[in-house]
């Protein structure tokens, strides 16, 4: 290929066009061109707005079908970029030869809008069909191929059309201005619109309208772009050969192609790596990703527009300067990233503004250099080929490979932080071969060497006196095992999400036992999400129950031996690494009990595990008489999200009920229990089961000695839940309320952990008629009513307890509330047992106070003998 190809037919036509009078000739024509130029910039921005809006919606819809496993995410991204590349290649010649690029552009926008509307139904339909075809445990290659094929095929008409819009816009602007040197400016305006599309879709459109409503809005934007282009189209359009380029120094076509491909690959690889680093400082919500993407796009747009405005030449000297500058900017981010992360962990509030500030600090400078670099390269392609299509296609191909390269090679080989240095050095390999290039590369090479010899920084926060025991760094998460100063071992994900530990083992075991005891005779149990593995291990202790766990993160599974007993052992239950939602949709087995772990509702992706559609998929996996238990972390939820989840749960399990796990106000947990076939509990059968010689040794250490110990955790049935939830939105696949309620759920972390618990117990009124079969309501109803009142009093007293008192201060602060609860129900062991413990501990320091407390305990619960017997034995009365 020569530096500039010339089409004789096009040249003749251009000459004829020059001689023929047109509607835009003369001063009036110049004025029209100026007006048209200004009118085209909003069109370019609106096109970018719609394009990124679609990408946000489609990637979220694809994750519902394909899951959030690494290979599924990578395949979907690759499929999207490949569609763009195919469109850029296929439409390049058409756009270059078209008599009117305005008509071509309008047609492309119409195709995008129409296919966007079609995907309101098509994408969810294709997504529902795919998981059963893949099976529960597809190999990595099959999962990647399917995840690549689904978006490539289902979105192809739209992504192909998107691939041609930038080239069409560039020709329209260049003709309107009478200047072919507009590539960087058009790209910058289009990308600036993409920034707005990212933020508007995430922060406004989807939360208000859901996915379908947002797709309709974006299709309207496409239609407006098409009509706007037709409205401002000139009566005739000059051919691109008309805008000839006089001799410029250009790099050869092969090197230009390689540079475009490599910069697309390196740029997206850099984005993937920085997003992984940022996850260890930011809240990892849907808004976190939107902020990071917006910062990256904003820098890219600013770099392109500044380069265009500066009117810089596209000589090899400029190219070398930009390549070296981009490498240096990436290295600067690698150096500063750990400090920014640590600073934000310590000082930046979990707010949108704070997260945007972190995103800007990480992305703005390097992405601006990347934007200027692409603007220069795109202009060179425009000069050589008369169109931007080739540049967009080659760059998109490189971008499609980048996530796969980062996940499968860069991160496993170098680690996230060191991989940033490798990416920066990749830009230096693209420098033009010249003596000047050696000078430009000197500073980045020196900085890279200094950073390379330093040990990689650890971003896991270790408490004073604690120890970092193990780290597993993967493409999706960094998982760590930390031992604090007190000897408590816990699992931490991405530096600040604690996923359980040795101090919560008893609570974790109870999470397994409650649903297993509510089933009369379970044999097969499926656990979705395993954390430290304690809940799965607790379930496996139940006799005659085969347990299977599903966990998304391989890194978490690799750290399970640190929490096994003994430490070197591997947990006996079978563990599958898979996305829980996709696993349930693909599974064909039936289970007596399915337990869904505590999923932090604000975490990106977790909200999809609380949707109506997922609850329905779980119900289809239950055997006759099966029980589903969805645990909810009340200390990580806000009231609107809790109500939306309950509304959706009741739609699938109309006889659903709510239960507590324990009576701690520090980490309160709510269980939503749904039965495949409805029905009431038989207390006699439960009593026999608790007394079974093989079951009793497992459940009694967890506090389940009699049926009232378990039934006392009941909060309410369908009537109480329905009244509490009220009218309002449900959390569905199309309207993911919980996912986009992340800002309030993050704010809930700063509120007292018992706030939502108190709202629940004050609103719900348990009714024994909804819990027990008719033959047992009279015998147990009054006792349970008293027990539930005592429980609520106990929880209110615990929430009112000031600070963290110890010793005699704890006795003085806590005993009045415990005695009040005991007066309501002498059977309420969570009050009686600690009161007796306080009395026994006082005997060594203040026997008179111990005697007074024992008398108060005996007066509050005269039907129990322990306090009276201890008084008689120790004090002779």
Coordinates of N, CA and C in Angstrom, one line a residue, residues 51 92 131 159 179 303 357 378 409 429 438 445 517 611 623 628 704 744 791 833 843:
X51 N -23.8 5.0 22.6 CA -22.9 3.8 22.4 C -22.5 3.3 23.8
X92 N -15.8 0.5 6.1 CA -14.8 1.5 5.7 C -14.9 1.9 4.3
X131 N -27.3 -21.0 29.6 CA -26.8 -21.8 30.7 C -27.1 -23.3 30.7
X159 N -23.4 -3.7 16.9 CA -22.0 -3.4 17.1 C -21.3 -3.2 15.8
X179 N -11.5 20.6 6.0 CA -10.2 20.3 6.6 C -10.2 18.8 7.0
X303 N -7.4 14.3 26.1 CA -6.2 14.2 25.3 C -6.4 14.4 23.8
X357 N -12.9 11.1 42.7 CA -11.5 11.8 42.9 C -10.4 10.7 42.7
X378 N -4.9 7.8 14.3 CA -6.1 7.8 13.5 C -6.0 8.8 12.4
X409 N -2.4 -13.9 31.4 CA -0.9 -13.9 31.4 C -0.3 -12.8 32.3
X429 N 8.3 -0.2 23.2 CA 8.7 -1.1 22.1 C 8.1 -0.6 20.8
X438 N 15.9 6.8 21.4 CA 16.6 6.3 22.5 C 16.6 7.4 23.6
X445 N 12.5 4.2 30.9 CA 13.3 3.0 31.2 C 13.9 3.0 32.6
X517 N -32.6 -28.0 59.8 CA -33.5 -28.4 60.8 C -35.0 -28.1 60.4
X611 N -32.7 -11.4 42.9 CA -33.8 -11.1 42.0 C -34.9 -12.1 42.0
X623 N -36.3 -30.2 45.6 CA -37.0 -31.5 45.5 C -38.4 -31.3 46.2
X628 N -35.7 -23.5 50.8 CA -34.7 -22.5 50.4 C -34.5 -21.5 51.4
X704 N -29.3 -25.3 70.0 CA -30.6 -25.9 69.6 C -30.8 -27.2 70.5
X744 N -27.0 3.8 49.0 CA -27.6 3.7 50.3 C -27.2 2.5 51.1
X791 N -37.5 -12.0 73.4 CA -36.4 -11.9 72.4 C -36.3 -10.4 71.9
X833 N -28.8 -17.5 80.6 CA -27.4 -18.1 80.7 C -26.4 -17.0 81.0
X843 N -18.8 -13.7 92.1 CA -18.5 -14.3 93.4 C -17.1 -14.2 93.8

